[in-house]
GROMACS .gro file of N, CA and C in nm:
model
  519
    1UNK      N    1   0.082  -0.119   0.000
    1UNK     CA    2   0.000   0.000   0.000
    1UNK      C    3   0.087   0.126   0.000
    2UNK      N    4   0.207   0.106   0.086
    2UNK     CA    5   0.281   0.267   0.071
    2UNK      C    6   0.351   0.254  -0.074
    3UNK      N    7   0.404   0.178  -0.122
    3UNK     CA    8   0.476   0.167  -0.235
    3UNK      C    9   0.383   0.223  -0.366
    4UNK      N   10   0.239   0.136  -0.333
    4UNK     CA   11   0.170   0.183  -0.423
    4UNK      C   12   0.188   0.357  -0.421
    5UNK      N   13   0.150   0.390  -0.298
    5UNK     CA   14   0.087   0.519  -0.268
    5UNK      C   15   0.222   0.614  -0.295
    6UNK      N   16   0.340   0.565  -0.354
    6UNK     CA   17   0.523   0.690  -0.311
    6UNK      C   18   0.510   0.665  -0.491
    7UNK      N   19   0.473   0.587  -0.559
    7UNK     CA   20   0.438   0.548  -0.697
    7UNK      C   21   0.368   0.626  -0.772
    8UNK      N   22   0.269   0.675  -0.686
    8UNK     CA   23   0.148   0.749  -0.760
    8UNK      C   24   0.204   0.885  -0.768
    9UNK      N   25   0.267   0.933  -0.637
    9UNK     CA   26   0.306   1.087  -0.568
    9UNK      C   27   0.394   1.103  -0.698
   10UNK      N   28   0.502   1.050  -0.690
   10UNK     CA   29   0.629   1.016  -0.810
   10UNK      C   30   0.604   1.062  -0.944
   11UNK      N   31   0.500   0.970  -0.980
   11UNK     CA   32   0.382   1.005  -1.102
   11UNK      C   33   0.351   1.124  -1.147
   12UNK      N   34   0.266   1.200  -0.989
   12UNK     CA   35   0.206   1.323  -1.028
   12UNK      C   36   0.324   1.437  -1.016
   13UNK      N   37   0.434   1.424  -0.931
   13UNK     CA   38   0.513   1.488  -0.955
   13UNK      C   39   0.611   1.494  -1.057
   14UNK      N   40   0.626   1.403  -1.111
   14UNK     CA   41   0.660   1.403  -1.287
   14UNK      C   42   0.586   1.480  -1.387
   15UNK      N   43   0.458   1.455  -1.384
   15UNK     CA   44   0.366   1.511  -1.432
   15UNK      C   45   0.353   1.620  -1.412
   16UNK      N   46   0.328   1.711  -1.310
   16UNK     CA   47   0.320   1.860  -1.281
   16UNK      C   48   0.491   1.907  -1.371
   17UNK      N   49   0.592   1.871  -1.333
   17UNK     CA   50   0.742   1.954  -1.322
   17UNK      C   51   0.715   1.918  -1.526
   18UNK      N   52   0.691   1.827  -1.587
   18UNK     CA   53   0.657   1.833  -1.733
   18UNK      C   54   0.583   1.968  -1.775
   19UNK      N   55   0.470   1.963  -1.716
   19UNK     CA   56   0.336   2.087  -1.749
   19UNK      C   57   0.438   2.167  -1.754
   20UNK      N   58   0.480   2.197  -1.629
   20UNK     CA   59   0.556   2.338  -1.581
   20UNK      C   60   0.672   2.386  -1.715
   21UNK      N   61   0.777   2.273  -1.730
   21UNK     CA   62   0.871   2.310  -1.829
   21UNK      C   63   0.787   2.321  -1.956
   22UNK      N   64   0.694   2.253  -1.998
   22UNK     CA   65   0.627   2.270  -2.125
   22UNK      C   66   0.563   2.472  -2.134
   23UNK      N   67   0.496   2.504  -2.036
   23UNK     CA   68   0.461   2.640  -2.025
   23UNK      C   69   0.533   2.676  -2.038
   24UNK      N   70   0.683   2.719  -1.985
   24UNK     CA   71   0.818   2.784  -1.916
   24UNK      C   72   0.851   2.810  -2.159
   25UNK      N   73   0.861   2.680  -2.217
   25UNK     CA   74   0.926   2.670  -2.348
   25UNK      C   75   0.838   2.676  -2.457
   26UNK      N   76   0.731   2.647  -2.411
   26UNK     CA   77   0.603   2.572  -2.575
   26UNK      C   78   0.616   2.687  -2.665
   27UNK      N   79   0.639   2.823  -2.623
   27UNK     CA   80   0.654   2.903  -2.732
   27UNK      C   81   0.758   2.936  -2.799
   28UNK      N   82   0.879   2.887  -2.740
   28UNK     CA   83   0.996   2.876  -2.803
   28UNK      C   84   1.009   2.748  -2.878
   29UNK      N   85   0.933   2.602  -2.870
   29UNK     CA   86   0.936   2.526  -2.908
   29UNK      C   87   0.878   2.558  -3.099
   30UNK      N   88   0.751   2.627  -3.072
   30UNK     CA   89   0.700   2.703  -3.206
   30UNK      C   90   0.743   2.718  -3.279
   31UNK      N   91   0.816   2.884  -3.235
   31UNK     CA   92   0.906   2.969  -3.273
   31UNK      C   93   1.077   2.878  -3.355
   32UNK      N   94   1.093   2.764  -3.302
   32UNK     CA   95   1.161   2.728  -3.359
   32UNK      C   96   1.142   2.614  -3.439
   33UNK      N   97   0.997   2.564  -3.432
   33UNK     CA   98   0.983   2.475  -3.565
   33UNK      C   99   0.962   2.549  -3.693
   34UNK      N  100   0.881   2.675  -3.633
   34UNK     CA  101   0.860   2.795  -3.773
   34UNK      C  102   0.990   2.769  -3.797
   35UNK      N  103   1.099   2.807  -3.761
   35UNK     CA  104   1.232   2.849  -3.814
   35UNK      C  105   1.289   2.732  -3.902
   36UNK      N  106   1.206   2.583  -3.860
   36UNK     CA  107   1.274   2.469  -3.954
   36UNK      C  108   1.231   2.474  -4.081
   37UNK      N  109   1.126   2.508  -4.055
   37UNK     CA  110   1.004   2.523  -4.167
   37UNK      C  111   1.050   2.594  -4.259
   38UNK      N  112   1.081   2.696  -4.217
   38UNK     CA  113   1.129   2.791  -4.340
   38UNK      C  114   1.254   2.792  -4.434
   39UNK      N  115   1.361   2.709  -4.295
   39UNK     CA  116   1.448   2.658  -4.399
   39UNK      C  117   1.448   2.564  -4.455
   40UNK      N  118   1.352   2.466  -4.434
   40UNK     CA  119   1.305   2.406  -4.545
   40UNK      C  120   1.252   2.412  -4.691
   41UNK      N  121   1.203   2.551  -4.669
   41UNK     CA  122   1.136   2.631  -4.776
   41UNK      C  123   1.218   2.728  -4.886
   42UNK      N  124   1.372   2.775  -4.794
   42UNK     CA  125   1.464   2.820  -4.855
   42UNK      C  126   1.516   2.695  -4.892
   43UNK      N  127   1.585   2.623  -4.853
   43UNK     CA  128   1.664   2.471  -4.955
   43UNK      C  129   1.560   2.436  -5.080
   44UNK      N  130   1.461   2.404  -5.057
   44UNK     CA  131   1.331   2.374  -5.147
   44UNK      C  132   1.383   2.467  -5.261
   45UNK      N  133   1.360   2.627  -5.231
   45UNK     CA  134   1.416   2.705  -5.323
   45UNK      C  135   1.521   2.713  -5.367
   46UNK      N  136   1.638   2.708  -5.319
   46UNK     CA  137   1.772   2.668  -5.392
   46UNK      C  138   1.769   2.544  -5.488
   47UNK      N  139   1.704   2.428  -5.464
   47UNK     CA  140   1.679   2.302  -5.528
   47UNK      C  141   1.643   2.315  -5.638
   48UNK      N  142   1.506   2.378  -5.609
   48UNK     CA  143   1.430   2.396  -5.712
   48UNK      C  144   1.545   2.488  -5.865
   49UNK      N  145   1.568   2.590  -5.808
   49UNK     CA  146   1.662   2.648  -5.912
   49UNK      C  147   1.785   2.579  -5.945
   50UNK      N  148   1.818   2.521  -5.876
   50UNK     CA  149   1.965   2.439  -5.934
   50UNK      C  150   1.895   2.292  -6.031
   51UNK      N  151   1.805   2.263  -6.013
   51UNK     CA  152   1.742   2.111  -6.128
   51UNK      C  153   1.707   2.220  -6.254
   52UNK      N  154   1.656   2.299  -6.246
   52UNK     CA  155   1.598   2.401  -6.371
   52UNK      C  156   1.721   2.371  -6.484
   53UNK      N  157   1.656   2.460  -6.585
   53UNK     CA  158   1.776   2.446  -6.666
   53UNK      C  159   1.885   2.528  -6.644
   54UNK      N  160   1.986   2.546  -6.719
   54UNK     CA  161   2.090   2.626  -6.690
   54UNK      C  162   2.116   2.689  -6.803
   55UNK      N  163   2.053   2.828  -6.805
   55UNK     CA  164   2.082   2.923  -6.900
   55UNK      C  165   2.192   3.020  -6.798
   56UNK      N  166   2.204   3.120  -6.859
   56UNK     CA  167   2.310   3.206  -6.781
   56UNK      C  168   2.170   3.294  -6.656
   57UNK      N  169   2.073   3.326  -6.736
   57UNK     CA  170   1.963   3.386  -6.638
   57UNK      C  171   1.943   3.304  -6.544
   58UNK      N  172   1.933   3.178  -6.530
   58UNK     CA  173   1.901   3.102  -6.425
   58UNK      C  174   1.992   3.080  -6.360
   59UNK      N  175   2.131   3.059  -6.442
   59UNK     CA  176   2.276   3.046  -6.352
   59UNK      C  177   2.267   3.169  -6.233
   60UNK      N  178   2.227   3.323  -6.259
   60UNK     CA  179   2.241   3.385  -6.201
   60UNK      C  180   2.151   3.375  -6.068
   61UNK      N  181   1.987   3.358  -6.139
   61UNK     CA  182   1.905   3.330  -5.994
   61UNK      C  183   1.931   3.250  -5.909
   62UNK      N  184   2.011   3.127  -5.919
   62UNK     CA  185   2.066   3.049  -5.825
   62UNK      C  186   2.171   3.092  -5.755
   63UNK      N  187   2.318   3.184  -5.865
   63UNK     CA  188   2.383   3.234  -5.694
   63UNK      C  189   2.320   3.336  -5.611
   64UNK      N  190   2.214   3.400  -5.690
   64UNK     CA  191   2.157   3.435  -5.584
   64UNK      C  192   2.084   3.371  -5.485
   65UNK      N  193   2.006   3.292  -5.505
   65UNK     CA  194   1.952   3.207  -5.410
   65UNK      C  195   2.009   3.146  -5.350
   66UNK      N  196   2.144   3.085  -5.363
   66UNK     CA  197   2.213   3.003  -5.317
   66UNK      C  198   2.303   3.110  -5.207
   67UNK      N  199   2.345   3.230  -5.260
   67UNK     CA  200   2.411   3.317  -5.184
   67UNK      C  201   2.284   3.363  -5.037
   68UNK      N  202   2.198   3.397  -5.096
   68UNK     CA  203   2.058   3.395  -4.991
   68UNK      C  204   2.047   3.307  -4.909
   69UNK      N  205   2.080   3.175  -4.899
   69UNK     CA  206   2.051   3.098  -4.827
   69UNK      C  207   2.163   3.084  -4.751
   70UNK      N  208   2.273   3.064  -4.807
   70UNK     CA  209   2.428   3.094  -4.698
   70UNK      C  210   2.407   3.194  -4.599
   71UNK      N  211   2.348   3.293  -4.638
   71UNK     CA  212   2.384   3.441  -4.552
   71UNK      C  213   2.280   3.412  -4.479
   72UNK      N  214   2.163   3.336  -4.507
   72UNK     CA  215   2.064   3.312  -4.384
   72UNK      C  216   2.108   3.196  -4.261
   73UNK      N  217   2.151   3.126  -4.360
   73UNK     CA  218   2.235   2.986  -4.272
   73UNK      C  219   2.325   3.010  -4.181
   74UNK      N  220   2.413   3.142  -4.202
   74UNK     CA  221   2.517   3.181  -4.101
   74UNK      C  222   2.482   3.204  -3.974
   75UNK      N  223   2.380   3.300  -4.005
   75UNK     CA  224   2.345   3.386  -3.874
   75UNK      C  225   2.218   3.288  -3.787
   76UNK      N  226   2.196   3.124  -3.853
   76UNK     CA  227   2.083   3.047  -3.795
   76UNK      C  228   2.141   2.996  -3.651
   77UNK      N  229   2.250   2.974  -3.617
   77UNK     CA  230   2.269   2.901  -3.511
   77UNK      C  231   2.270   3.035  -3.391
   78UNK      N  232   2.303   3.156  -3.404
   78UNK     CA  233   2.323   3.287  -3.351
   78UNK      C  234   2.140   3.268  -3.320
   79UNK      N  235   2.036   3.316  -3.393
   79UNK     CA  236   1.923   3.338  -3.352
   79UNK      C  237   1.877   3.217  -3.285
   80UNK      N  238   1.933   3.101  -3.284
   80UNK     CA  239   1.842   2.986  -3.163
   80UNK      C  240   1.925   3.016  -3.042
   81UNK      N  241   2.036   3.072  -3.060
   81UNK     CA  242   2.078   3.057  -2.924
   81UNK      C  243   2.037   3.145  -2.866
   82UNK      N  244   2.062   3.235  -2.927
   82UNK     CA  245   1.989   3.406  -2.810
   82UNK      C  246   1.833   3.424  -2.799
   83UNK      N  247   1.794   3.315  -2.898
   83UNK     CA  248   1.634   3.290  -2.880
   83UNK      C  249   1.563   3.231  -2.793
   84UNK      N  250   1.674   3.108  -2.767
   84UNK     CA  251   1.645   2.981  -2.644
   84UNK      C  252   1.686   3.079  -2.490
   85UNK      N  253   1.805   3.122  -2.510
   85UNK     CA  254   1.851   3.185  -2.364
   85UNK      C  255   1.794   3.297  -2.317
   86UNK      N  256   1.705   3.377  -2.390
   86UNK     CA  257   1.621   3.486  -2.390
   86UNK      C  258   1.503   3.468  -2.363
   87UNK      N  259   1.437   3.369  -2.378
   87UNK     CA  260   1.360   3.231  -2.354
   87UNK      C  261   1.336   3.229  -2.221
   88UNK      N  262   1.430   3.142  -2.161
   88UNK     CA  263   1.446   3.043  -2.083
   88UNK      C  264   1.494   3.127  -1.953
   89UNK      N  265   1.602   3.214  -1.973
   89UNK     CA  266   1.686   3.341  -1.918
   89UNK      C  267   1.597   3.445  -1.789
   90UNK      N  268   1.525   3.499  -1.932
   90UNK     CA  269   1.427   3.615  -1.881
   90UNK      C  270   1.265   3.570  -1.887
   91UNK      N  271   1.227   3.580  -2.060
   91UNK     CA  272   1.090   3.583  -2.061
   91UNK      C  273   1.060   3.518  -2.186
   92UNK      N  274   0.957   3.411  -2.209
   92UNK     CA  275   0.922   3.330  -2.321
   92UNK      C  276   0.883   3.422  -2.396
   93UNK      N  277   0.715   3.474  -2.305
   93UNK     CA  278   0.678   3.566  -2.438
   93UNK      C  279   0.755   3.670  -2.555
   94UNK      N  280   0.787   3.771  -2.517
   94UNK     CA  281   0.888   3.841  -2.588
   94UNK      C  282   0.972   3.820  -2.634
   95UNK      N  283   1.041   3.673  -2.646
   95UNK     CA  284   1.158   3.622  -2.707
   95UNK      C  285   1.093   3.566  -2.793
   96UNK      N  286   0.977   3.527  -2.807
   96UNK     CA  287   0.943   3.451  -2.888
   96UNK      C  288   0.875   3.538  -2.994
   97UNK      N  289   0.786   3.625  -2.917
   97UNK     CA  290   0.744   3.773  -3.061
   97UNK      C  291   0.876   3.808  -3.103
   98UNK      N  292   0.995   3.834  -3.096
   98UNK     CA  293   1.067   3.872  -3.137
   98UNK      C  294   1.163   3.777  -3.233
   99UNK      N  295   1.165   3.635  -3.190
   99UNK     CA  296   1.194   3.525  -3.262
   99UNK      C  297   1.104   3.523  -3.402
  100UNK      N  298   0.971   3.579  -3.390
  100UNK     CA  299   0.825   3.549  -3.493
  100UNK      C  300   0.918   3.657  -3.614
  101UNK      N  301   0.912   3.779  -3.562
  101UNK     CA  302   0.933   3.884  -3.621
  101UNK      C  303   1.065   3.852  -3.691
  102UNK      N  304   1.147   3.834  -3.650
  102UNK     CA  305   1.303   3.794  -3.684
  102UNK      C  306   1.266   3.721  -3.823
  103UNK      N  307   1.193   3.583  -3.770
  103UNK     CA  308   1.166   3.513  -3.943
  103UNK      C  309   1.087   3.562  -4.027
  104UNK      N  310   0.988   3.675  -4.004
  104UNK     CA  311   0.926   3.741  -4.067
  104UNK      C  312   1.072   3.840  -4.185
  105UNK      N  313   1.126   3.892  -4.128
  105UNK     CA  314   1.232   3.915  -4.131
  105UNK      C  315   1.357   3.897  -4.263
  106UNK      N  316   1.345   3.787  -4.191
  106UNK     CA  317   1.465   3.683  -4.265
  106UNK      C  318   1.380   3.658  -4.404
  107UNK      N  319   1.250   3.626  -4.405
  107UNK     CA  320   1.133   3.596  -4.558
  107UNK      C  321   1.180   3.693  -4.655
  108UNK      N  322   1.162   3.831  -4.563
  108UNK     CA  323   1.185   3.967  -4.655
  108UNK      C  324   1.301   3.969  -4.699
  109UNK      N  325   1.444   3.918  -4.611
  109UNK     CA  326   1.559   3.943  -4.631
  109UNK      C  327   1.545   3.844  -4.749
  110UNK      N  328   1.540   3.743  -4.747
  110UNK     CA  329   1.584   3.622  -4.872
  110UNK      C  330   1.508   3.677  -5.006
  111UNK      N  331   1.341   3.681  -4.987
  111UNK     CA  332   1.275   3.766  -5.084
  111UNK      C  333   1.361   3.851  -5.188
  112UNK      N  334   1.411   3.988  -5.087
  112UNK     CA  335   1.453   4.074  -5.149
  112UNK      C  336   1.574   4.038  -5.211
  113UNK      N  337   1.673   3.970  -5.140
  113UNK     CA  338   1.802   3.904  -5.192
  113UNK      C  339   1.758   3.852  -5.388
  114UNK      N  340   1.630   3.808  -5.369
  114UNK     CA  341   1.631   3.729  -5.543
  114UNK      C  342   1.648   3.842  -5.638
  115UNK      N  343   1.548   4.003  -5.614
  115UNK     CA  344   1.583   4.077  -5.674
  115UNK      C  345   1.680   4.169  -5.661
  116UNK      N  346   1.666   4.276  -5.678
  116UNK     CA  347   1.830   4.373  -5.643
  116UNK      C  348   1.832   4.338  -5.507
  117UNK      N  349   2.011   4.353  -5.504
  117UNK     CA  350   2.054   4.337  -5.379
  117UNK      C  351   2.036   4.465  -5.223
  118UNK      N  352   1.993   4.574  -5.298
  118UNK     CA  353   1.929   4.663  -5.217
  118UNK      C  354   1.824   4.651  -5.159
  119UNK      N  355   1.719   4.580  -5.198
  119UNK     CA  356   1.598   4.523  -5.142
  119UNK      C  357   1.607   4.439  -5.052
  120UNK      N  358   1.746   4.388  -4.999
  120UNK     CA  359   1.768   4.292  -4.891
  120UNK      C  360   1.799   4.350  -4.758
  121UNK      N  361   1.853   4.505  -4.808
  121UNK     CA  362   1.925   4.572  -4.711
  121UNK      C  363   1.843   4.573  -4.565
  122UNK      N  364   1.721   4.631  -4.589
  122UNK     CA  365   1.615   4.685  -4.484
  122UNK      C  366   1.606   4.533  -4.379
  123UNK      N  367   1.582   4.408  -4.464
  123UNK     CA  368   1.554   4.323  -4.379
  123UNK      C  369   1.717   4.239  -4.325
  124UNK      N  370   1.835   4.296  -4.355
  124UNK     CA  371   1.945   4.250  -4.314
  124UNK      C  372   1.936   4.331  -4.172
  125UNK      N  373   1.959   4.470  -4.179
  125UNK     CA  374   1.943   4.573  -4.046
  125UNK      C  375   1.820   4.491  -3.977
  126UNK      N  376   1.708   4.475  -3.986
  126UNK     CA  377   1.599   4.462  -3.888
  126UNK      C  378   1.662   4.367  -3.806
  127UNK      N  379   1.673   4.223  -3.880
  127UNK     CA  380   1.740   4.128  -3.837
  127UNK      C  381   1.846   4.158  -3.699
  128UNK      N  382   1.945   4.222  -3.763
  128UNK     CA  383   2.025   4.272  -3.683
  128UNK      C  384   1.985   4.327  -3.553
  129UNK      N  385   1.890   4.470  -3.549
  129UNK     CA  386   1.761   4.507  -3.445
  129UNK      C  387   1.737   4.373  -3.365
  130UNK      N  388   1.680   4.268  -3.424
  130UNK     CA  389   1.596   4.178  -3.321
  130UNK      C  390   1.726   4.072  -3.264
  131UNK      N  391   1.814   4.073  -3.320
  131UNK     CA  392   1.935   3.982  -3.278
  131UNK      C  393   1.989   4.050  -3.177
  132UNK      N  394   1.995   4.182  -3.155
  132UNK     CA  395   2.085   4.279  -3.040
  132UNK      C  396   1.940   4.214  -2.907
  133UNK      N  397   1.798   4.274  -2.986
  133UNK     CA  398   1.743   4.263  -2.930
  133UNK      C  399   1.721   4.143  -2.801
  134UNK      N  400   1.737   4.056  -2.877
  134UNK     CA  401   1.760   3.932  -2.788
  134UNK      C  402   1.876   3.921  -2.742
  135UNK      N  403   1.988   3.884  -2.754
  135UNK     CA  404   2.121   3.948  -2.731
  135UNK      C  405   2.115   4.019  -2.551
  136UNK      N  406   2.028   4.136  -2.568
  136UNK     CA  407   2.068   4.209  -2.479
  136UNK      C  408   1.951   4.103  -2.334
  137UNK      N  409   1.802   4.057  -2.410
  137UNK     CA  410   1.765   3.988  -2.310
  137UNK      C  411   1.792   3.866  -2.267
  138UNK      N  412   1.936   3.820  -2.294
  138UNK     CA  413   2.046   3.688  -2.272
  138UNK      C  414   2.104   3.730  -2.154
  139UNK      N  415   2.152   3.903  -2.174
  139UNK     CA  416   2.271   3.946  -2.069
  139UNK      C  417   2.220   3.996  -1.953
  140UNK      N  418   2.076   4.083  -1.925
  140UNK     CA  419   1.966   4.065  -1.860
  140UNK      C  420   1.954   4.003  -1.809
  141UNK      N  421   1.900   3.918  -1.844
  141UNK     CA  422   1.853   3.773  -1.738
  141UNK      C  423   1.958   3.667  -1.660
  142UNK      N  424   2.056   3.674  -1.732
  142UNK     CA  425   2.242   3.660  -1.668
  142UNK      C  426   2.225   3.731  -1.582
  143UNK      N  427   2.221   3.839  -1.574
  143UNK     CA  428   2.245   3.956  -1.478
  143UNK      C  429   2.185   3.947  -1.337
  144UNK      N  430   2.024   3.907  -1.373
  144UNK     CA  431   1.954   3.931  -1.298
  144UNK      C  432   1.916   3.768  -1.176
  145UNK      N  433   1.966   3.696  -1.257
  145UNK     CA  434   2.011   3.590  -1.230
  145UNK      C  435   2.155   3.587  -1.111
  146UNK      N  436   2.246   3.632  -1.157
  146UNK     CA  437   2.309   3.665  -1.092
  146UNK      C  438   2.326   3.703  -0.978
  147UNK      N  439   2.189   3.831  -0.979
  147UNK     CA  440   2.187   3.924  -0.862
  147UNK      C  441   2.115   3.846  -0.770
  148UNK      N  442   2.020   3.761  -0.816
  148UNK     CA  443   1.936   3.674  -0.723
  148UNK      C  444   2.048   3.582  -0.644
  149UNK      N  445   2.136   3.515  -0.713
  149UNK     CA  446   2.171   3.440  -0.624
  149UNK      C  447   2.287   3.483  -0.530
  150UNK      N  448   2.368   3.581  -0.557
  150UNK     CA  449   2.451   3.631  -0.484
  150UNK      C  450   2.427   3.804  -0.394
  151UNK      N  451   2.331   3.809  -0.442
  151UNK     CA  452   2.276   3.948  -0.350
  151UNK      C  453   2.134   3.937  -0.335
  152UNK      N  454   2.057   3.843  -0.381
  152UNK     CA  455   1.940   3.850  -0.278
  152UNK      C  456   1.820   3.928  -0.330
  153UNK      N  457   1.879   4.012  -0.476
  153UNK     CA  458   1.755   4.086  -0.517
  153UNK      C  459   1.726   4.025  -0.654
  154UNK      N  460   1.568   4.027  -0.662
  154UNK     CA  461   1.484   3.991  -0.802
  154UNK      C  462   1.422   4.053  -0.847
  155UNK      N  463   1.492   4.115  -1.021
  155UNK     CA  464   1.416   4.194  -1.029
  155UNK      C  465   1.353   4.167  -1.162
  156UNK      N  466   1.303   4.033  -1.197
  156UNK     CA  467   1.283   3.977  -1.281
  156UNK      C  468   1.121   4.020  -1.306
  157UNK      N  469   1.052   4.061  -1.210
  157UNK     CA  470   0.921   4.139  -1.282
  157UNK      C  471   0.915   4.240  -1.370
  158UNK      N  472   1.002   4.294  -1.290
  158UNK     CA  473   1.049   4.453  -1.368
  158UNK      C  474   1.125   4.395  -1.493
  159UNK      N  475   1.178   4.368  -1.485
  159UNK     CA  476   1.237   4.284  -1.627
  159UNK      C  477   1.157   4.250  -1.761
  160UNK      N  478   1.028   4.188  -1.668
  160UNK     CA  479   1.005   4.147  -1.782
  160UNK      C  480   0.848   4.255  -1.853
  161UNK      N  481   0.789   4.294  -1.742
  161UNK     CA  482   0.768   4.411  -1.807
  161UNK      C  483   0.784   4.516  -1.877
  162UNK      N  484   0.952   4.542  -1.819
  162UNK     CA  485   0.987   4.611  -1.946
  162UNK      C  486   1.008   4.575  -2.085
  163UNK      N  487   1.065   4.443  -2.107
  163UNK     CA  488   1.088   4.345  -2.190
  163UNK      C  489   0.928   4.338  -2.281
  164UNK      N  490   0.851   4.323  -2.251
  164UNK     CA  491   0.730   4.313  -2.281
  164UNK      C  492   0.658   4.429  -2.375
  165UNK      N  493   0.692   4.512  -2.291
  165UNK     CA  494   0.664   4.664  -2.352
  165UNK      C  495   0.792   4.726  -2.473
  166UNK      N  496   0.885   4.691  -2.451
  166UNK     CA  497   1.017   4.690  -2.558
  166UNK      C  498   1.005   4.608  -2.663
  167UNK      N  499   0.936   4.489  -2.670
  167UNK     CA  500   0.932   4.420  -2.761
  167UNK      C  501   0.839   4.479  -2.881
  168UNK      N  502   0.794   4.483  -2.878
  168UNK     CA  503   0.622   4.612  -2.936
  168UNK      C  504   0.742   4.747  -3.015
  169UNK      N  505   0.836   4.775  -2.938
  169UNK     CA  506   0.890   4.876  -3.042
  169UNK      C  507   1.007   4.821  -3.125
  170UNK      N  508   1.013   4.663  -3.156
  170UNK     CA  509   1.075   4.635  -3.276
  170UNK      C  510   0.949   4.665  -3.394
  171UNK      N  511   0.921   4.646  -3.388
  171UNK     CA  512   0.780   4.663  -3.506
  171UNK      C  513   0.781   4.822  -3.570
  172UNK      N  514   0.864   4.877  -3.485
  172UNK     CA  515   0.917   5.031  -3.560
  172UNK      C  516   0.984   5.029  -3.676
  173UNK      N  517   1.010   5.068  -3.777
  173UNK     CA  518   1.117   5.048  -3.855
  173UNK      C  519   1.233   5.110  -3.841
   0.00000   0.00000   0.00000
């Protein structure tokens, strides 16, 4: 009967600390299947143009596309990390609108990359914007983290309120 009964407890306490981490990430979990998704959708597009035929016009749309997809590929392991630790760090929500926006982002950046290379510019900078952006709520939540455990103060509400309300002015151009 107690075995049964330290079995069950075990159980539900597995169960609750799951829920809990699932809330704490599910929107970063999203946020980063969108992100598979899409590079799926950029390779798709490189593919697609490299089987085509090969005139010199098409030779060209492919280094571009192909150059498009490198320059997105670089900076992919940079946005999961400051996405996850910004996340996890400080605050899901806002890392994750800002993760949304980022690939919103990156669409425009590759988009514009096919035609003139000036049309890429706007969504290279934004990018950049939401990468500091997160970036800075990595060093934040380090920080504040920090302060909790060696001085005793939390100021992780305030944090993330502000965070919350900051996020809303990437959407500025």
């Amino acid at each position: 009967m107690i075995r049964h009964q330290s079995e069950t407890d075990l159980q539900f306490i597995t169960d609750t600390m799951f829920v809990a981490v699932m809330d704490n990430i599910f929107l970063l979990v999203l946020v980063t299947l969108l992100s598979v998704v899409q590079n799926v959708f950029f390779a798709l597009k490189v593919e697609k143009e490299c089987t085509g035929q090969h005139s010199k016009q098409q030779s060209i749309a492919f280094e571009r596309l192909s150059c498009a997809n490198r320059n997105c590929m670089d900076t992919y392991p940079t946005f999961l990390a400051v996405l996850w630790c910004a996340g996890v760090c400080l605050s899901q929500a806002p890392a994750a609108f800002a993760g949304i926006i980022y690939l919103v982002v990156r669409q425009k950046y590759f988009v514009g990359y096919l035609g003139q290379t000036c049309q890429s510019t706007p969504g290279f900078l934004f990018g950049k914007r939401i990468l500091f952006f997160l970036s800075l709520m990595c060093v934040v939540g380090i920080i504040n983290h920090l302060m909790l455990t060696y001085g005793g103060s939390d100021y992780k509400e305030y944090i993330q309120t502000i965070t919350k309300a900051a996020s809303t002015l990437l959407l500025l151009p």
